Tab-separated table of C-alpha atoms and ligand atoms in Angstrom:
chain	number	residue	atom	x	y	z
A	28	UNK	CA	0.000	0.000	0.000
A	29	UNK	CA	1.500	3.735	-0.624
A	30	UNK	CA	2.050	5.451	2.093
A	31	UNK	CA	1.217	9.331	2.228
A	32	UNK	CA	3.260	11.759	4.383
A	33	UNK	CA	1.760	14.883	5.606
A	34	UNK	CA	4.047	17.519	7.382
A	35	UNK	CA	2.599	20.052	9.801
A	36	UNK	CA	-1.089	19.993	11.305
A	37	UNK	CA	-1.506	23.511	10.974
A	38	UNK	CA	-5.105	24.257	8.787
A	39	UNK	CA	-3.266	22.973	5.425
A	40	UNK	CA	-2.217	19.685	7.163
A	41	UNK	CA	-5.402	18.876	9.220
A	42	UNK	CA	-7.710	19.479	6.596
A	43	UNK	CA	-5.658	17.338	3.680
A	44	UNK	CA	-5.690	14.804	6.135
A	45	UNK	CA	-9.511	15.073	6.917
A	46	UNK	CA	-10.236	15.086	2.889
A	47	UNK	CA	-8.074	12.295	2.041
A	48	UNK	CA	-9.369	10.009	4.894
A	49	UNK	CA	-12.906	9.950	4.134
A	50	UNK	CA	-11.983	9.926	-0.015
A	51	UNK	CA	-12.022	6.091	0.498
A	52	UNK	CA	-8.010	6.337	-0.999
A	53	UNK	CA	-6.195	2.908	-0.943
A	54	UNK	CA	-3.225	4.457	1.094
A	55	UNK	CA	-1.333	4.913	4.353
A	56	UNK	CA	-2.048	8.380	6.016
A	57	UNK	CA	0.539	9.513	7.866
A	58	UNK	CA	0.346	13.377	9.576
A	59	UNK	CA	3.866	14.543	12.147
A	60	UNK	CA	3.224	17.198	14.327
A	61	UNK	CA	5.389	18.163	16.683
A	62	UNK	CA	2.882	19.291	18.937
A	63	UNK	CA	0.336	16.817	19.710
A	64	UNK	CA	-2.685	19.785	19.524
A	65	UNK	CA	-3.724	21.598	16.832
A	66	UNK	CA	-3.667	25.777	17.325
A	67	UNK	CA	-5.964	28.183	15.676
A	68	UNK	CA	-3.180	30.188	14.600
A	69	UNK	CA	-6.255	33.119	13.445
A	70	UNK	CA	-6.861	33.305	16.925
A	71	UNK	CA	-3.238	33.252	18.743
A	72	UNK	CA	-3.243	36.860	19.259
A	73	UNK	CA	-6.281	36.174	21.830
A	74	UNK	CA	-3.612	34.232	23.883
A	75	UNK	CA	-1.169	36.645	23.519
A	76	UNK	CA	-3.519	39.608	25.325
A	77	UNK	CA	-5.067	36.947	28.095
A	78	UNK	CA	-8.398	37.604	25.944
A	79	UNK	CA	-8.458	33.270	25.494
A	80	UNK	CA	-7.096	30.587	27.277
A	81	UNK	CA	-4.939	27.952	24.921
A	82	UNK	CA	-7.564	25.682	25.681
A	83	UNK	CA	-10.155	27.942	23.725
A	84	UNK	CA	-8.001	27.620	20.349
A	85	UNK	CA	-6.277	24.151	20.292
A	86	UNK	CA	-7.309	20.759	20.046
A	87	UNK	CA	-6.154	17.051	20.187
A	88	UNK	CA	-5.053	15.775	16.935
A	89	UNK	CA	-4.969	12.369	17.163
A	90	UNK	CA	-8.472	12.292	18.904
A	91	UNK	CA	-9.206	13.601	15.913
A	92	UNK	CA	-8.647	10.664	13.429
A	93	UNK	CA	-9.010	8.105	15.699
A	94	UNK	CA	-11.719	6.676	14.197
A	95	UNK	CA	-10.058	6.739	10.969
A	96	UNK	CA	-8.453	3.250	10.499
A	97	UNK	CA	-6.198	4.241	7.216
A	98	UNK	CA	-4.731	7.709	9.311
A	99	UNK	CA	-1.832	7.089	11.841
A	100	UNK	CA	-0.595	10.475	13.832
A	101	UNK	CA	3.311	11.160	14.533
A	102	UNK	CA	3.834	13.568	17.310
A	103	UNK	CA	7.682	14.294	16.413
A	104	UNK	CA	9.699	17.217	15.295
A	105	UNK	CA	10.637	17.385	11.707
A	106	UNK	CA	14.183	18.304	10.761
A	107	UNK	CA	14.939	18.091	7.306
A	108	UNK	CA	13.259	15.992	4.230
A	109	UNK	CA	15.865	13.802	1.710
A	110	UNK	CA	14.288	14.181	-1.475
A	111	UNK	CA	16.663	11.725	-3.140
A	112	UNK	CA	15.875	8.928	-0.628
A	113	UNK	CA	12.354	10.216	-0.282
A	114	UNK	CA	12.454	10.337	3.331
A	115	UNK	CA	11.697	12.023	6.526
A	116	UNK	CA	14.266	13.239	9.057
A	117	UNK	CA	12.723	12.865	12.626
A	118	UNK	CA	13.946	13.931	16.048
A	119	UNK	CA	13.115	10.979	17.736
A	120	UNK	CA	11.869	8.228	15.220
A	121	UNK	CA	13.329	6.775	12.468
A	122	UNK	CA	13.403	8.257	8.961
A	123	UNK	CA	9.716	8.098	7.594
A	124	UNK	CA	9.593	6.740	3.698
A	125	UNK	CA	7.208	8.507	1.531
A	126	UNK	CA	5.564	7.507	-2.044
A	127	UNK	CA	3.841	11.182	-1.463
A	128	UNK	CA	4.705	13.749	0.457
A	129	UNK	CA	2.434	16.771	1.281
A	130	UNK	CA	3.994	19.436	3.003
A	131	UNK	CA	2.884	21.984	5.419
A	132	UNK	CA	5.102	23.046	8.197
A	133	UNK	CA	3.447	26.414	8.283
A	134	UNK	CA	5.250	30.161	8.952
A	135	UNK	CA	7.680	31.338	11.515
A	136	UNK	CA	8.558	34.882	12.838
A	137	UNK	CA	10.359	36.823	10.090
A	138	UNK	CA	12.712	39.670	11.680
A	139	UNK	CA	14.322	40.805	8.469
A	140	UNK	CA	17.816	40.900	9.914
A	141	UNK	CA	16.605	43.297	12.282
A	142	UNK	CA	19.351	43.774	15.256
A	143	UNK	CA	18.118	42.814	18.689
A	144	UNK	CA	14.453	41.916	17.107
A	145	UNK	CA	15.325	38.517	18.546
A	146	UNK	CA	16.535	38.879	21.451
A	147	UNK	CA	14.297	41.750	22.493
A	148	UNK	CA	10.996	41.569	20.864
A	149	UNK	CA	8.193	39.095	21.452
A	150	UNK	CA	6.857	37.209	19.032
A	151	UNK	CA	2.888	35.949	18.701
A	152	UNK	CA	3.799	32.579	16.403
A	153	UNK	CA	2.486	29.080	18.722
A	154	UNK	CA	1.159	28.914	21.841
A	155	UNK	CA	3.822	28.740	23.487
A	156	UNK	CA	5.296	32.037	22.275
A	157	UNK	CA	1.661	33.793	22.655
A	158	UNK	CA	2.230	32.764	26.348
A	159	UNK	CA	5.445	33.808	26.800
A	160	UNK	CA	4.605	37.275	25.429
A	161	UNK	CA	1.583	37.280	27.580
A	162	UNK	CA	3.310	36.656	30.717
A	163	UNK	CA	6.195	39.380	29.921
A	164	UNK	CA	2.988	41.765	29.324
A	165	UNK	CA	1.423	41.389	32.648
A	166	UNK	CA	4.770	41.064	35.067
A	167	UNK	CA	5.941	44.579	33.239
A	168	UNK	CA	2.481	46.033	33.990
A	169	UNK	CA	2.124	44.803	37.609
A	170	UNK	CA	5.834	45.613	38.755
A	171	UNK	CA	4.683	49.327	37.892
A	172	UNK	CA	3.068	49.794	41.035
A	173	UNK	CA	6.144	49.082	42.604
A	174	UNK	CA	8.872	50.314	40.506
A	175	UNK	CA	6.589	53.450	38.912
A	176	UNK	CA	8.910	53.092	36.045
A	177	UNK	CA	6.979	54.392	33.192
A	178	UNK	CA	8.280	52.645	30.438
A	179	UNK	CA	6.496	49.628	32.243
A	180	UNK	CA	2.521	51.059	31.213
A	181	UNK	CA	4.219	51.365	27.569
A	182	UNK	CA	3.705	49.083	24.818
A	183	UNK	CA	5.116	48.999	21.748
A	184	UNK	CA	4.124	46.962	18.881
A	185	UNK	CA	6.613	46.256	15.793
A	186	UNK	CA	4.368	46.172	12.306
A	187	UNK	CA	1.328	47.282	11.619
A	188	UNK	CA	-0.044	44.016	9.619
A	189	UNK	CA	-3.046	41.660	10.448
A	190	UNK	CA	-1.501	40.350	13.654
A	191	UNK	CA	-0.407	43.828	14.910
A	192	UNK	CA	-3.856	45.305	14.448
A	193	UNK	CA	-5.446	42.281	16.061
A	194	UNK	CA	-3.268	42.191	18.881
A	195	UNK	CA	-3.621	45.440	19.716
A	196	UNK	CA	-7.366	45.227	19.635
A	197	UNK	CA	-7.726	42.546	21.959
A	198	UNK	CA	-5.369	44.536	24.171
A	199	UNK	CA	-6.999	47.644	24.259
A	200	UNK	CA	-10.213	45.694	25.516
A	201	UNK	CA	-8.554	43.907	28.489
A	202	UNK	CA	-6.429	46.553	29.870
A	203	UNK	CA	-9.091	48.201	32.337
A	204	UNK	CA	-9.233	44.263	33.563
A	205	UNK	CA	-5.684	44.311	33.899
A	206	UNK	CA	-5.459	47.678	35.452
A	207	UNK	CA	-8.100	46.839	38.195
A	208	UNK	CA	-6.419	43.929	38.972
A	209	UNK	CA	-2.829	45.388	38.604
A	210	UNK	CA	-3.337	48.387	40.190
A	211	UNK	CA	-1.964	50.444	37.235
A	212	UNK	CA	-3.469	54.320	35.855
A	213	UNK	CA	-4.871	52.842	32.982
A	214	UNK	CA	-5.117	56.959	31.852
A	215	UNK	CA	-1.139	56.372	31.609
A	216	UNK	CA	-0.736	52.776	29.522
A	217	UNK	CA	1.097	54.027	26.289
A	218	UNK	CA	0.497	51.966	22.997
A	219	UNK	CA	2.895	52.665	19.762
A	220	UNK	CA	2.388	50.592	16.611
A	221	UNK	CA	5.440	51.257	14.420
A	222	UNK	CA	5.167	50.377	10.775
A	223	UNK	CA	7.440	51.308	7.807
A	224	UNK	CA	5.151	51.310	4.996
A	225	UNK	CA	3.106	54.473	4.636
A	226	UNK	CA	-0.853	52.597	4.803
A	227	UNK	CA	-2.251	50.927	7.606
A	228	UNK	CA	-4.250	47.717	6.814
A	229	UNK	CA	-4.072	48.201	2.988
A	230	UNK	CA	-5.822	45.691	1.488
A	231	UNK	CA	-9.125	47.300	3.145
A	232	UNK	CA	-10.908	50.231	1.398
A	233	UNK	CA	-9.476	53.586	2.827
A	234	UNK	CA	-12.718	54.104	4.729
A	235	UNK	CA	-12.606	50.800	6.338
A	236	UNK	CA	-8.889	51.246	7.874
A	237	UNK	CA	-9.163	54.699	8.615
A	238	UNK	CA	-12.539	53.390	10.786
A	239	UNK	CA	-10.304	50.863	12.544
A	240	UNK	CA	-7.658	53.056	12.908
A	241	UNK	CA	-9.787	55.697	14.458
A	242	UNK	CA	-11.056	52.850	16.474
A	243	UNK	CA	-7.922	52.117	18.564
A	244	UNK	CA	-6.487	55.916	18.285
A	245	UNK	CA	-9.831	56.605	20.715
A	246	UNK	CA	-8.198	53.933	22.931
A	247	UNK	CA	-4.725	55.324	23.326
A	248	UNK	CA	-3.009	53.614	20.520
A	249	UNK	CA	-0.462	56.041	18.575
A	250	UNK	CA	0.301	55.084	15.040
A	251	UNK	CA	3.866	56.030	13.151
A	252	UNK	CA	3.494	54.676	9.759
A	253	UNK	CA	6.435	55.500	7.303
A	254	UNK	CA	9.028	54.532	9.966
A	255	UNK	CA	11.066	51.653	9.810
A	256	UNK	CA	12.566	50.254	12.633
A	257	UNK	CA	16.429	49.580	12.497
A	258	UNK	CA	17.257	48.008	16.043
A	259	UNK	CA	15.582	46.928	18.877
A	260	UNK	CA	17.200	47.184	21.995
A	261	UNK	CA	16.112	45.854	25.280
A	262	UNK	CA	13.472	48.874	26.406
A	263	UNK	CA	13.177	50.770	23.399
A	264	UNK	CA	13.063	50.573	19.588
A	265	UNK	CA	14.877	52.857	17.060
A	266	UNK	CA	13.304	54.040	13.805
A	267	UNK	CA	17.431	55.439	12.905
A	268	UNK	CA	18.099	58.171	15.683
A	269	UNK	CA	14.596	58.142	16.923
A	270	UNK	CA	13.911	56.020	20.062
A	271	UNK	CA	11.004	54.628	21.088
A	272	UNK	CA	11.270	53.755	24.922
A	273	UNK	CA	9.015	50.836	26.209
A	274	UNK	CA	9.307	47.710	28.374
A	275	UNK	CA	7.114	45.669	26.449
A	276	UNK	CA	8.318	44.979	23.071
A	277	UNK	CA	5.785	42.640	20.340
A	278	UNK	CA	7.241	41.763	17.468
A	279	UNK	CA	4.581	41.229	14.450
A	280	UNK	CA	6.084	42.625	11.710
A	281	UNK	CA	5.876	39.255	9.340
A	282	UNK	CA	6.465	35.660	8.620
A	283	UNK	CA	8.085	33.500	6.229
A	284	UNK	CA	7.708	29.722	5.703
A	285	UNK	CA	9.389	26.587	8.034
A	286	UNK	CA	13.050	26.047	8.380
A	287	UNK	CA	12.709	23.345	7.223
A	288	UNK	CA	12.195	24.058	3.545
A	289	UNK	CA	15.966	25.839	3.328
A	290	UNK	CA	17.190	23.063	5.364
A	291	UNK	CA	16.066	20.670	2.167
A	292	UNK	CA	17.170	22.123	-0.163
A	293	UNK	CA	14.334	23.035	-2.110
A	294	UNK	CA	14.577	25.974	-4.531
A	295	UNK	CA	13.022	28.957	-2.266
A	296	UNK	CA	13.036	32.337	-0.723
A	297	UNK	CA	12.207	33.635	2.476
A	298	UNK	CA	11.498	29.468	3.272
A	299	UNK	CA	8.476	29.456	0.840
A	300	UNK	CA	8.313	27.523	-2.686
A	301	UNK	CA	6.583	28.463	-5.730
A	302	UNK	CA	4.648	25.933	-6.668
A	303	UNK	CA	3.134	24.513	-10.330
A	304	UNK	CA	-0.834	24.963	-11.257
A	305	UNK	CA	-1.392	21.855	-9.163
A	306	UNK	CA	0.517	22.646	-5.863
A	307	UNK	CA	3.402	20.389	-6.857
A	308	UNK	CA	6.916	21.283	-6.417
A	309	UNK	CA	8.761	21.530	-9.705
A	310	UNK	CA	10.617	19.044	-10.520
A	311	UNK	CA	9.580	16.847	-7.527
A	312	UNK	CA	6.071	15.023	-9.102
A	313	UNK	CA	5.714	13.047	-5.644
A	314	UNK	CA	5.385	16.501	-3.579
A	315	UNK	CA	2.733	19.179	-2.943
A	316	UNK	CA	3.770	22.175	-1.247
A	317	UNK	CA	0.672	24.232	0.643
A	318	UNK	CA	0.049	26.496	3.285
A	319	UNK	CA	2.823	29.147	4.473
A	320	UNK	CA	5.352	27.380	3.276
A	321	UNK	CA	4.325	27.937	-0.469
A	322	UNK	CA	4.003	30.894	-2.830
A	323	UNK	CA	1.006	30.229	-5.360
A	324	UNK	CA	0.999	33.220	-8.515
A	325	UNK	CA	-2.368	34.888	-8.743
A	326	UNK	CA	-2.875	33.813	-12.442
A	327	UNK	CA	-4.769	37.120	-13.375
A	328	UNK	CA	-2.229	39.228	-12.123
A	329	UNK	CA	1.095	37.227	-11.828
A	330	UNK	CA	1.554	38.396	-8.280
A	331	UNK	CA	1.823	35.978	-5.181
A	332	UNK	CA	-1.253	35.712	-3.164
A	333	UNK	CA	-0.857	36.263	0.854
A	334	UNK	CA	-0.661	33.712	2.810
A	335	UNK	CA	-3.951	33.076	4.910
A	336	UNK	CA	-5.489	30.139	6.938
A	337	UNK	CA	-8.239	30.497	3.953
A	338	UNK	CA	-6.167	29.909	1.083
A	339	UNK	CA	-4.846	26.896	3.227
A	340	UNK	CA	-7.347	25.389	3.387
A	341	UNK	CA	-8.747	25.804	-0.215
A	342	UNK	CA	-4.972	24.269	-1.350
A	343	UNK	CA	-6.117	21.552	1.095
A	344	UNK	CA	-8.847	20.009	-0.842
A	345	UNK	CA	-7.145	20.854	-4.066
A	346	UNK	CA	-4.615	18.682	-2.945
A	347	UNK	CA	-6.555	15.917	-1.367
A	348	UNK	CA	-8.090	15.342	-4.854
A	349	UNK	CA	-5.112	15.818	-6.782
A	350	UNK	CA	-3.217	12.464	-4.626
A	351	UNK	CA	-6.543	10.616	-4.906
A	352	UNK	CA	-6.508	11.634	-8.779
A	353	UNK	CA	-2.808	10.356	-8.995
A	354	UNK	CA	-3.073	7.221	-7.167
A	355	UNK	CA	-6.146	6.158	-9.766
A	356	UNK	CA	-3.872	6.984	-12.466
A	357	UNK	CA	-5.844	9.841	-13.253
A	358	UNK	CA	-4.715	14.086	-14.148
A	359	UNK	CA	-4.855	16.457	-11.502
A	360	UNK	CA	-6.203	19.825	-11.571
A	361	UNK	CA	-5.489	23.109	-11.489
A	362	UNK	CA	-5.874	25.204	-8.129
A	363	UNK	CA	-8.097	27.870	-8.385
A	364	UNK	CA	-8.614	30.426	-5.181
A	365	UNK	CA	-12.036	32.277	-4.864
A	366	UNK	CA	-10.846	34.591	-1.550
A	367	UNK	CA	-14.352	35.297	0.125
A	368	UNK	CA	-13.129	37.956	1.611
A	369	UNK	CA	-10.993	39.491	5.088
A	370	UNK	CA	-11.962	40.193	8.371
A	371	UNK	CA	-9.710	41.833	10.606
A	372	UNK	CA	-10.901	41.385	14.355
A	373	UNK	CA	-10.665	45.035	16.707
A	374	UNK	CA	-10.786	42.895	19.971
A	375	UNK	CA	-13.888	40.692	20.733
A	376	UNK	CA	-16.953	42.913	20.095
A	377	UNK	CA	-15.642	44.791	17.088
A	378	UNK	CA	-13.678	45.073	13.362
A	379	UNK	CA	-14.006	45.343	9.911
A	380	UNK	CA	-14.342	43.179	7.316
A	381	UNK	CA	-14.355	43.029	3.497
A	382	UNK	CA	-17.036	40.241	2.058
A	383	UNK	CA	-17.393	38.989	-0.842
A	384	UNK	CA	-20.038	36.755	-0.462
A	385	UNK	CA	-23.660	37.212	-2.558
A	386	UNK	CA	-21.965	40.716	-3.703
A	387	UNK	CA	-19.469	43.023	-2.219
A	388	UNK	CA	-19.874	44.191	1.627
A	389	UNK	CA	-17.920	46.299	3.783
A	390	UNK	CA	-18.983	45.855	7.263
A	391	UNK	CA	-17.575	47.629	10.286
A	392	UNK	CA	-17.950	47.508	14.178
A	393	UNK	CA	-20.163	44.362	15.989
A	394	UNK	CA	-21.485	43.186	12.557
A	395	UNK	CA	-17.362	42.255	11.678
A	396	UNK	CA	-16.858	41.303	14.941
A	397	UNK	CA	-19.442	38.462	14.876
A	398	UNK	CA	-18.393	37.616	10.869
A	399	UNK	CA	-15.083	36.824	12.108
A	400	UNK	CA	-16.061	34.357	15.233
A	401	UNK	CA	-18.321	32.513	12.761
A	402	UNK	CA	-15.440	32.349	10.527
A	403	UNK	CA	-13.122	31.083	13.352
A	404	UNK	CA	-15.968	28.376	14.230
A	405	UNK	CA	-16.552	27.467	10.715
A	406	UNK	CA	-12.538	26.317	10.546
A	407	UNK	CA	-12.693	24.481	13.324
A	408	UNK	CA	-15.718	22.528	11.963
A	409	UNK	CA	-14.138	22.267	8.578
A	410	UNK	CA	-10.778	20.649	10.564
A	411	UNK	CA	-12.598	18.347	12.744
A	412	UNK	CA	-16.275	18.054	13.850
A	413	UNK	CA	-19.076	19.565	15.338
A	414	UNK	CA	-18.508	18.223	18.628
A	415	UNK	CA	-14.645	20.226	18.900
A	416	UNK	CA	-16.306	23.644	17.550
A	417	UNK	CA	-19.070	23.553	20.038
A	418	UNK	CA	-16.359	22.930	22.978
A	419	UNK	CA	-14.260	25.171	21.589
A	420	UNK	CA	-15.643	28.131	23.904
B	518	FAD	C1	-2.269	36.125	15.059
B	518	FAD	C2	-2.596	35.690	13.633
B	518	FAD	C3	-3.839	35.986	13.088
B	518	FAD	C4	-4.163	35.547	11.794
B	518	FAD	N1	-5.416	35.819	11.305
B	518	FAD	C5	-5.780	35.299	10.117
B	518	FAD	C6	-7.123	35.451	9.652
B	518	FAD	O1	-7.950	36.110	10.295
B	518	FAD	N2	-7.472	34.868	8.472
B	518	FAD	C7	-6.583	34.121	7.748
B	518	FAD	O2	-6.985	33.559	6.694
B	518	FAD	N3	-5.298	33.980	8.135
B	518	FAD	C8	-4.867	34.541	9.302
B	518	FAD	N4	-3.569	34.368	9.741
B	518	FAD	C9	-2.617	33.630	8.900
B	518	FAD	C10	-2.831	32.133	9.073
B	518	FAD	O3	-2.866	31.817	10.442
B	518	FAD	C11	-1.751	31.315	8.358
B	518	FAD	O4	-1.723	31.680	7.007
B	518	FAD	C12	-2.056	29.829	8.508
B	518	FAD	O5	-1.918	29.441	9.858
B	518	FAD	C13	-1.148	28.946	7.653
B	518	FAD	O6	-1.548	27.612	7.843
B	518	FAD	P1	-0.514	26.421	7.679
B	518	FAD	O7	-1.281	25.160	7.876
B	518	FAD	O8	0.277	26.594	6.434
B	518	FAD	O9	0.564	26.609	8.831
B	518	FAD	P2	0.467	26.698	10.414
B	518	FAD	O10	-0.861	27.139	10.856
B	518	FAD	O11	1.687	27.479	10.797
B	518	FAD	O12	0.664	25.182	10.867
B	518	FAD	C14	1.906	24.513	10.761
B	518	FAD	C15	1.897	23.306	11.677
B	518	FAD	O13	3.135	22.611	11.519
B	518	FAD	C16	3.721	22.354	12.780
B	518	FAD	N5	5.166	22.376	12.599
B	518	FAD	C17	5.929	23.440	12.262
B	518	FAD	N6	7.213	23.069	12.157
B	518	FAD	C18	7.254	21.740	12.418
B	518	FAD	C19	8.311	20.768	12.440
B	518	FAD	N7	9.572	21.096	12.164
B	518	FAD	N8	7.996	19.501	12.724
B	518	FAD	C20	6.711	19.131	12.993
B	518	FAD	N9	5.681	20.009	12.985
B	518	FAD	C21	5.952	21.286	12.700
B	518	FAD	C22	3.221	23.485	13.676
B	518	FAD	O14	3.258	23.111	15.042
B	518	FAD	C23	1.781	23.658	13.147
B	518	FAD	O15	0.908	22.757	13.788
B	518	FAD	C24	-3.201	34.828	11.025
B	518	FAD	C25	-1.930	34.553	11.578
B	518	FAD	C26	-1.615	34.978	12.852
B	518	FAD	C27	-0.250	34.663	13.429
């Protein structure tokens, strides 16, 4: 029987793995993870600002086959793949043979060279990095009552992407919590969002972002757009010879794809592949490449499209079909992405969102706010099963 390797049980992973087990395939399912839950990564910047619990986003992966005979789970770490012997290097288990591989080892935090972004900034990329960044968050704002340092009540927040924005809203709705609690003037938390392009939230219509902009600059937030950040040192961040002071330091300013993918040797930049019509990897017919970890051209306009938990999960069932296609000696097909749209959450109760969905709608406020938890559930389902979605909260 062929056996079928999938890498990563991030949304690309989980969901080829979910397709290809009910397809009725004649093949070994294999799916390493090197954490044995799943994380909604849409949702990890609720962990980051104490808004969620990890318990609210993750979920057991193996519980989730295990009623599928044909799908066996590998909690291990992967370290590098052999293309010529077709195999998987493992931390702990042997190497893992492939006929097929499909690989998804997802995104990791992307510093640009950046000096001291390392070292000194936090970044929101697993669970246990939301955590980490979480606990830094709330030691620096309870030792202020103590050490009335100022620089503990400020914030600063690297980037001004999807993650950023999030972040921030979720923050800005649990600091009064925090400040009860803490003991902090919540009239004195500082936030900064630094960001060197010129646009905030860009692929919204201007109206949209300068809502949710206007949004968060009620709440204290202070925006710098147009400057680029060229060190970060331990309490403060430098845009050339301006500093930024601040004791709390989140790093969001970008991604690129797994390790992993420079570490084999496949043809990439920034970690992430561009892959053929079908999600193969040229020149490798046994391999599909989705998720974060590959760049797919936009065919009407030549440009890559961004990587998103949507387009994921659409390269997921392309991909499930294209191995079942293969294995009955059949022709794959082409990927084609309909996006349905963005939603970009403002904390629990509010955001904006871009929908297209029976027309075009721009939504703003509690409307977006509620779009984007249905979205959230509607992954989950699409992952797993009723049952996980409804325990999810
Ligand atoms: C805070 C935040 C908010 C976001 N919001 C949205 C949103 O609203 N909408 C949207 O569409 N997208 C959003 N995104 C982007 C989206 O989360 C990613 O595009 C998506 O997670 C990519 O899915 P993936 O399966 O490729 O990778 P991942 O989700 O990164 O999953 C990769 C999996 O592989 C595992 N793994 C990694 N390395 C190894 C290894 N060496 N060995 C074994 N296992 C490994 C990881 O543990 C993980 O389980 C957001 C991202 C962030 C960080």
């Amino acid at each position: 029987m062929k056996r079928i390797v999938v890498l990563g049980a991030g949304y690309a992973g989980m969901r080829t793995v979910k397709k290809l087990a009910s397809s009725g395939v004649a093949a070994q399912i294999v799916l390493v993870n090197k954490n044995p839950y799943h994380y909604q990564t849409t949702q990890l910047h609720e962990v980051a600002a104490g808004t969620k619990e990890p318990a609210d986003i993750t979920f057991d992966v193996a519980q989730t086959f295990a009623n599928k005979k044909n799908v066996q789970v590998i909690i291990d770490e992967v370290i590098r793949i052999d293309q010529d012997a077709k195999s998987v290097e493992l931390r702990n288990n042997a190497p893992l043979q492939y006929d097929y591989l499909v690989n998804c080892l997802g995104f990791e935090s992307e510093t640009f060279g950046i000096k001291g972004a390392d070292e000194n900034g936090w970044p929101i990329i697993d669970i246990n990095t939301a955590l980490a960044a979480r606990k830094h968050l709330e030691d620096t704002l309870k030792r202020y009552k103590t050490s009335h340092d100022p620089n503990d009540l400020r914030i600063i927040v690297c980037g001004a992407g999807f993650t950023s924005i999030e972040y921030i809203g979720e923050l800005v709705y649990r600091l009064p919590r925090l400040a009860k609690e803490y003991g902090f003037p919540l009239n004195q938390v500082k936030i900064d969002c630094i960001e060197a392009s010129p646009k905030i939230l860009p692929m919204f219509d201007p109206k949209l972002s300068q809502w949710g902009v206007k949004y968060l600059e009620k709440r204290n937030v202070t925006f710098h757009v147009s400057t680029p950040i060229t060190e970060v040192k331990p309490s403060a961040v430098m845009s050339n010879d301006k500093e930024f002071p601040a004791n709390t330091i989140i790093w969001t300013t970008g991604v690129h794809g797994s390790h992993v993918i420079a570490d084999s040797g496949y043809d990439q930049k920034r970690n992430r592949v561009v892959v053929t019509d079908d999600l193969r990897v040229n020149g490798l017919p046994d391999q599909f490449l989705i998720g974060d970890v590959s760049a797919v051209p936009n065919p009407s306009n030549g440009r890559l499209y961004p990587t998103t938990a949507q387009i994921s999960i659409a390269q997921a069932d392309c991909v499930a079909e294209n191995l079942v296609a293969l294995m009955n000696g059949q022709p794959t097909k082409k990927f084609v992405f309909n996006a349905l749209g963005t939603v970009c959450s403002l904390g629990p109760k509010a955001g904006i969102a871009s929908i297209d969905m029976f027309g075009h709608w721009n939504l703003k406020g509690w409307i977006a706010g509620v779009t984007k938890k249905f979205i959230a559930d509607r992954s989950t389902l699409e992952l797993t099963n009723i049952r996980t979605m409804l325990e999810g909260d």
